[in-house]
Amino acid sequence: MEEIAFCGNNCTMCPRYTATVSGDILRLKAVAELWYRLGYRDTIVSTDKIMCYGCPSSSFCRYEIQQCASEKRVNNCGSCKEYPCYLMIKCFEQTQKYAESLKWKCTEKEYRCLEIAFFSKKENLDSANN
C-alpha cells in the first residue's frame, strides 16, 4: 500500500524512507551519497542523520505544508477541501523546476525513482484521494 505524505511525496518509493524502515545501512549510505550529489545535503551525512520515518507535523517543511495539513487534520493535501491551495501550487511549481535540474546529476534509474517518489506530487495526491 502506498504511503502518500502531506505534500504528495510517495514514501513507499523514496529510497531514504525505504532504506530506513528496512534497516538497510548500506542503502542508507548510498542514499546519503546520492543526497549529497543531488545537493539535498552539503556533506555526506551519517546514516543516523539521513534516516527518515515519514513526515510528522513537527518536521521542517520549506513549503509549510506539514504544519497546514496537521492544523486541518487531513491525511494529505489531496483530501483538503481547499486543494490545490496556493501552498501546493507553489510546491508543485518548485518541485518541477528542481526535477529538471537533477536529470544530469543522477543515473536514469535514480531519476526514475525520484520521479515516482517526489516529482509526481500532484498525480500522487489526485490518485490517493479518488
Short mmCIF file of C-alpha atoms in Angstrom, two decimals:
data_model
loop_
_atom_site.label_atom_id
_atom_site.label_comp_id
_atom_site.label_asym_id
_atom_site.label_seq_id
_atom_site.Cartn_x
_atom_site.Cartn_y
_atom_site.Cartn_z
CA MET A 1 0.00 0.00 0.00
CA GLU A 2 1.32 3.43 -0.90
CA GLU A 3 2.01 5.94 1.83
CA ILE A 4 1.45 9.44 0.48
CA ALA A 5 2.86 12.31 2.54
CA PHE A 6 1.02 15.58 3.16
CA CYS A 7 2.67 17.16 0.10
CA GLY A 8 2.21 14.21 -2.23
CA ASN A 9 5.58 12.52 -1.84
CA ASN A 10 5.27 8.76 -2.20
CA CYS A 11 7.14 7.48 0.86
CA THR A 12 6.92 3.86 -0.25
CA MET A 13 9.05 4.74 -3.30
CA CYS A 14 11.51 7.05 -1.50
CA PRO A 15 14.96 5.44 -1.25
CA ARG A 16 15.63 7.22 2.03
CA TYR A 17 12.40 6.07 3.67
CA THR A 18 12.56 2.50 2.37
CA ALA A 19 16.19 2.09 3.45
CA THR A 20 15.29 3.42 6.90
CA VAL A 21 12.27 1.21 7.52
CA SER A 22 14.11 -1.87 6.22
CA GLY A 23 17.16 -1.10 8.38
CA ASP A 24 19.48 -1.39 5.37
CA ILE A 25 22.60 0.52 6.43
CA LEU A 26 24.33 0.04 3.05
CA ARG A 27 21.37 1.55 1.23
CA LEU A 28 21.26 4.42 3.74
CA LYS A 29 24.92 5.14 2.99
CA ALA A 30 24.14 5.11 -0.73
CA VAL A 31 21.23 7.49 -0.14
CA ALA A 32 23.49 9.83 1.85
CA GLU A 33 25.90 9.90 -1.08
CA LEU A 34 23.06 10.47 -3.58
CA TRP A 35 21.55 13.28 -1.47
CA TYR A 36 24.97 14.96 -1.41
CA ARG A 37 25.43 14.52 -5.18
CA LEU A 38 21.98 15.99 -5.81
CA GLY A 39 22.55 18.93 -3.49
CA TYR A 40 19.98 17.84 -0.89
CA ARG A 41 22.82 17.93 1.67
CA ASP A 42 26.03 19.97 1.90
CA THR A 43 28.04 16.95 3.04
CA ILE A 44 27.65 13.19 3.08
CA VAL A 45 25.91 12.73 6.40
CA SER A 46 25.90 9.72 8.71
CA THR A 47 23.24 7.07 8.39
CA ASP A 48 21.69 8.33 11.64
CA LYS A 49 21.18 11.77 10.09
CA ILE A 50 19.81 10.51 6.77
CA MET A 51 17.17 8.21 8.30
CA CYS A 52 13.53 9.09 7.61
CA TYR A 53 10.36 7.61 9.07
CA GLY A 54 7.99 9.93 7.23
CA CYS A 55 6.90 13.50 7.80
CA PRO A 56 5.48 14.19 11.24
CA SER A 57 3.86 17.58 11.70
CA SER A 58 6.83 18.68 13.81
CA SER A 59 9.29 18.28 10.92
CA PHE A 60 10.65 21.20 8.94
CA CYS A 61 8.80 21.77 5.67
CA ARG A 62 10.09 24.50 3.38
CA TYR A 63 6.59 24.96 1.95
CA GLU A 64 4.78 24.95 5.35
CA ILE A 65 2.59 22.11 4.08
CA GLN A 66 3.05 19.76 7.04
CA GLN A 67 2.00 22.43 9.50
CA CYS A 68 -1.07 23.38 7.47
CA ALA A 69 -2.19 19.78 6.89
CA SER A 70 -1.74 18.99 10.59
CA GLU A 71 -3.80 22.01 11.62
CA LYS A 72 -6.57 20.97 9.21
CA ARG A 73 -6.26 17.34 10.32
CA VAL A 74 -6.05 15.88 6.82
CA ASN A 75 -4.03 12.78 5.88
CA ASN A 76 -2.60 14.60 2.90
CA CYS A 77 -3.36 17.78 1.00
CA GLY A 78 -5.37 15.98 -1.66
CA SER A 79 -8.08 15.33 0.92
CA CYS A 80 -8.32 19.02 1.90
CA LYS A 81 -11.36 20.95 0.68
CA GLU A 82 -9.04 23.79 -0.38
CA TYR A 83 -6.80 21.57 -2.53
CA PRO A 84 -4.93 22.72 -4.50
CA CYS A 85 -4.23 25.82 -2.42
CA TYR A 86 -1.51 28.39 -3.03
CA LEU A 87 0.94 26.40 -0.85
CA MET A 88 0.53 23.30 -3.00
CA ILE A 89 0.66 25.21 -6.28
CA LYS A 90 3.92 26.80 -5.15
CA CYS A 91 5.21 23.35 -4.12
CA PHE A 92 4.25 21.79 -7.48
CA GLU A 93 6.00 24.60 -9.39
CA GLN A 94 9.19 24.42 -7.33
CA THR A 95 9.28 20.64 -7.48
CA GLN A 96 9.03 20.69 -11.28
CA LYS A 97 11.86 23.22 -11.58
CA TYR A 98 14.00 21.18 -9.23
CA ALA A 99 13.20 17.93 -11.04
CA GLU A 100 14.50 19.34 -14.32
CA SER A 101 17.75 20.47 -12.70
CA LEU A 102 18.52 16.99 -11.33
CA LYS A 103 18.37 14.98 -14.56
CA TRP A 104 22.09 15.35 -15.25
CA LYS A 105 23.16 14.67 -11.63
CA CYS A 106 21.98 11.08 -11.36
CA THR A 107 21.50 7.91 -13.34
CA GLU A 108 18.32 7.22 -15.25
CA LYS A 109 17.34 4.59 -12.65
CA GLU A 110 17.94 7.01 -9.76
CA TYR A 111 15.99 9.75 -11.53
CA ARG A 112 13.03 7.43 -12.20
CA CYS A 113 12.91 6.53 -8.50
CA LEU A 114 12.99 10.21 -7.52
CA GLU A 115 10.35 11.00 -10.13
CA ILE A 116 7.92 8.47 -8.65
CA ALA A 117 8.73 9.39 -5.04
CA PHE A 118 8.97 13.19 -5.25
CA PHE A 119 8.32 14.68 -8.68
CA SER A 120 4.80 13.25 -9.13
CA LYS A 121 3.24 15.02 -6.16
CA LYS A 122 0.09 16.20 -7.95
CA GLU A 123 -0.56 12.82 -9.54
CA ASN A 124 0.04 11.09 -6.19
CA LEU A 125 -2.38 13.38 -4.36
CA ASP A 126 -5.01 13.19 -7.10
CA SER A 127 -4.96 9.39 -7.22
CA ALA A 128 -4.72 8.88 -3.45
CA ASN A 129 -7.98 10.67 -2.83
CA ASN A 130 -10.25 9.40 -5.62
#
